[in-house]
PDB file of C-alpha atoms in Angstrom:
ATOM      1  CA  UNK A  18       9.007  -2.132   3.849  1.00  0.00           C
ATOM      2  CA  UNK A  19       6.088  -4.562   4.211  1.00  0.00           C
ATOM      3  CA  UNK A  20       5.361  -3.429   7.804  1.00  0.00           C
ATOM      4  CA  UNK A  21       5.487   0.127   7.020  1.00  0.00           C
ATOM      5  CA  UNK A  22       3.118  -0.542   4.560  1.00  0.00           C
ATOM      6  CA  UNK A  23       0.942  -2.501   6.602  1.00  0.00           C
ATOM      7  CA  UNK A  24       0.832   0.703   9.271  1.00  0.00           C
ATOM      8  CA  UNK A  25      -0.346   2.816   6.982  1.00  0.00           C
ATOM      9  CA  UNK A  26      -3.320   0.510   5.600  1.00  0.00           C
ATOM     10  CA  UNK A  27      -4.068  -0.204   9.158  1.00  0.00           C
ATOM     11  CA  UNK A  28      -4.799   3.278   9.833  1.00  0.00           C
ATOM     12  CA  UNK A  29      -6.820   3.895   6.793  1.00  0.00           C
ATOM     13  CA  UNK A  30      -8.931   1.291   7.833  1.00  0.00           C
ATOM     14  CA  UNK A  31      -9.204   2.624  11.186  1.00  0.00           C
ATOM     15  CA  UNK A  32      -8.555  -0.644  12.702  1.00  0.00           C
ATOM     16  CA  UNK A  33      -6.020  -1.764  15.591  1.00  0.00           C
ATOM     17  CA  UNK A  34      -3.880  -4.346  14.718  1.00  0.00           C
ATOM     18  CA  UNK A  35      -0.425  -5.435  14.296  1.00  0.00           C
ATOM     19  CA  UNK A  36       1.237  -5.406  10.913  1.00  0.00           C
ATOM     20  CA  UNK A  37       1.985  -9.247  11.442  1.00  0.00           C
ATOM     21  CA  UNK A  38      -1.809 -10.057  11.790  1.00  0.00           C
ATOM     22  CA  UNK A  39      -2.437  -8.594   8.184  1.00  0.00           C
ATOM     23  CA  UNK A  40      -1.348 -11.239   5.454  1.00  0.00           C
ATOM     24  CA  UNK A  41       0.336 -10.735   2.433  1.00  0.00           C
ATOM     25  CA  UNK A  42      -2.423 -11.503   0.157  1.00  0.00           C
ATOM     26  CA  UNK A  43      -5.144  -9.535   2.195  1.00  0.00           C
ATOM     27  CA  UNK A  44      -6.977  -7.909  -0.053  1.00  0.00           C
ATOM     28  CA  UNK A  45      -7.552  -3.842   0.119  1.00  0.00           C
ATOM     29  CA  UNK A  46     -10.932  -4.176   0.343  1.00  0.00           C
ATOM     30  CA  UNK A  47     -12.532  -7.096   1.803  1.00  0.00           C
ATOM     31  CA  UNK A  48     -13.929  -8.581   5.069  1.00  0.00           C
ATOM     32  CA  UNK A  49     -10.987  -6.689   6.752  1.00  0.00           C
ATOM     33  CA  UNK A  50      -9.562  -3.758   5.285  1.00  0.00           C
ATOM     34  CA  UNK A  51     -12.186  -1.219   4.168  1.00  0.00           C
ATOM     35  CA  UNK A  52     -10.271   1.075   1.295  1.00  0.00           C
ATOM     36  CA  UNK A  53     -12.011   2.898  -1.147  1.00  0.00           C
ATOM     37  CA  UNK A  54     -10.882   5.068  -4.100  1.00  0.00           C
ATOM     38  CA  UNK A  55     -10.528   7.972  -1.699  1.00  0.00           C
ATOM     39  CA  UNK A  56      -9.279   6.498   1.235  1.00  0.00           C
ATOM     40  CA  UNK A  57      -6.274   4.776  -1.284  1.00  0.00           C
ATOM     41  CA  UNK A  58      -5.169   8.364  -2.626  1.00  0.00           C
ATOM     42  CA  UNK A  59      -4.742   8.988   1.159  1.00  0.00           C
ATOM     43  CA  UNK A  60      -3.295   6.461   1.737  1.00  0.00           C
ATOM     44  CA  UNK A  61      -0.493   6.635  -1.265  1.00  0.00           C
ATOM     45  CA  UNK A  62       0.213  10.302   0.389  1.00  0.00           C
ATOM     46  CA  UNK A  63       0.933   8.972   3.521  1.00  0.00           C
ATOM     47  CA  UNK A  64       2.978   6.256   2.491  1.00  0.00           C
ATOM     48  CA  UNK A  65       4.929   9.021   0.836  1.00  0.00           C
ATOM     49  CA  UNK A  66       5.471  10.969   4.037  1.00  0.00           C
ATOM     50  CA  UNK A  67       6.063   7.619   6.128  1.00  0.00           C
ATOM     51  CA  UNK A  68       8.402   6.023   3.910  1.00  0.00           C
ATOM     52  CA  UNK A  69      10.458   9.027   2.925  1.00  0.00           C
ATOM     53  CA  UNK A  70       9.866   8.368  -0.793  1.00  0.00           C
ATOM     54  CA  UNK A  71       8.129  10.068  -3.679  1.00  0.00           C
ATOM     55  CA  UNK A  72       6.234   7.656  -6.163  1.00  0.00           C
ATOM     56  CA  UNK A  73       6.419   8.837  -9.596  1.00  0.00           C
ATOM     57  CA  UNK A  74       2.560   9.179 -11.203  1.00  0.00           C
ATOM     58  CA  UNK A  75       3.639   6.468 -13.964  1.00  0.00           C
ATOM     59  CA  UNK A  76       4.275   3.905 -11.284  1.00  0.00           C
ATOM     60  CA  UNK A  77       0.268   3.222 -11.168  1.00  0.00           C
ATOM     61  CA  UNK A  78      -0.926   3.323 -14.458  1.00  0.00           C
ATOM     62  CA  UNK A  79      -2.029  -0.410 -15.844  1.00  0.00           C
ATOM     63  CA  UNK A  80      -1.644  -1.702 -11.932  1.00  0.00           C
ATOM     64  CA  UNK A  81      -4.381  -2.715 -10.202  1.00  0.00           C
ATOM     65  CA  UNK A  82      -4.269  -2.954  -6.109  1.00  0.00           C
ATOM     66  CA  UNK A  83      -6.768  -5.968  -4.953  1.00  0.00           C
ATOM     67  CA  UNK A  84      -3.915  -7.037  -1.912  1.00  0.00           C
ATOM     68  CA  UNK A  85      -1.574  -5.488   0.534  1.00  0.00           C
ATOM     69  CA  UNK A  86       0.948  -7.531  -1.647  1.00  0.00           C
ATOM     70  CA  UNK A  87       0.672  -5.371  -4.315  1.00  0.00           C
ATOM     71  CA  UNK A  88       0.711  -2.357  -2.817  1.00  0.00           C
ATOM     72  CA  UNK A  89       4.084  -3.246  -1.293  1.00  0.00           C
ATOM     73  CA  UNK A  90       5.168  -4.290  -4.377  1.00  0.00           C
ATOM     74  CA  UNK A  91       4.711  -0.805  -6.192  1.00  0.00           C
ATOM     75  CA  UNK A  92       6.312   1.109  -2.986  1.00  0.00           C
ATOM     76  CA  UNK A  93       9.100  -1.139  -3.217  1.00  0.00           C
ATOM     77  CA  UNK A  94       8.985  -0.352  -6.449  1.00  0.00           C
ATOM     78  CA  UNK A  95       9.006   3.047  -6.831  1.00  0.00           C
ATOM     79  CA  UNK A  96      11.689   3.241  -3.096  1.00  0.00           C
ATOM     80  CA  UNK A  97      14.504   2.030  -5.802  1.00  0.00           C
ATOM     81  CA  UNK A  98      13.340   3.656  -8.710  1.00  0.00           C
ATOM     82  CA  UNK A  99      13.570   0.272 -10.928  1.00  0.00           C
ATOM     83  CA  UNK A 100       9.968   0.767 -12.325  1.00  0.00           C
ATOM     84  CA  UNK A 101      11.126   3.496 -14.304  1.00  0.00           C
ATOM     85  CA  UNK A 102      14.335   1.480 -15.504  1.00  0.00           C
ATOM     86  CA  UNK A 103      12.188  -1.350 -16.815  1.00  0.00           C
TER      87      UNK A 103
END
């Protein structure tokens, strides 16, 4: 799941990497990932279509996204469907 993830926020921010060259804790917009408000609706759509999931609206609201971590972390997340069982 991390991986995927990591492809997806690699090409949002337009940039040619690995996934294994992006840490964990990287954070969505810094020195090396460049996403903006817009760019991270894109990019939830995409993660959609990539991962074969659909993440419920609900999943996002009091969560903030400062690292790849934590976008993972709500993908994973809504994948299983236990966000809406806690």
């Amino acid at each position: 799941m991390s991986d995927s993830v990591k492809r997806v926020v690699i090409a949002e921010s337009r940039l040619s990497l690995a996934p294994e060259e992006i840490r964990d804790d990287e954070p969505l917009n810094g020195d090396l990932l460049h996403l903006n408000s817009l760019g991270f609706v894109g990019m939830l759509v995409h993660l959609e279509d990539a991962l074969d999931v659909t993440l419920p609206d609900d999943l996002f609201v009091g969560r903030t996204f400062k690292t790849v971590d934590d976008l993972v972390d709500v993908v994973a997340d809504g994948a299983t469907g236990t966000e809406a069982l806690r």
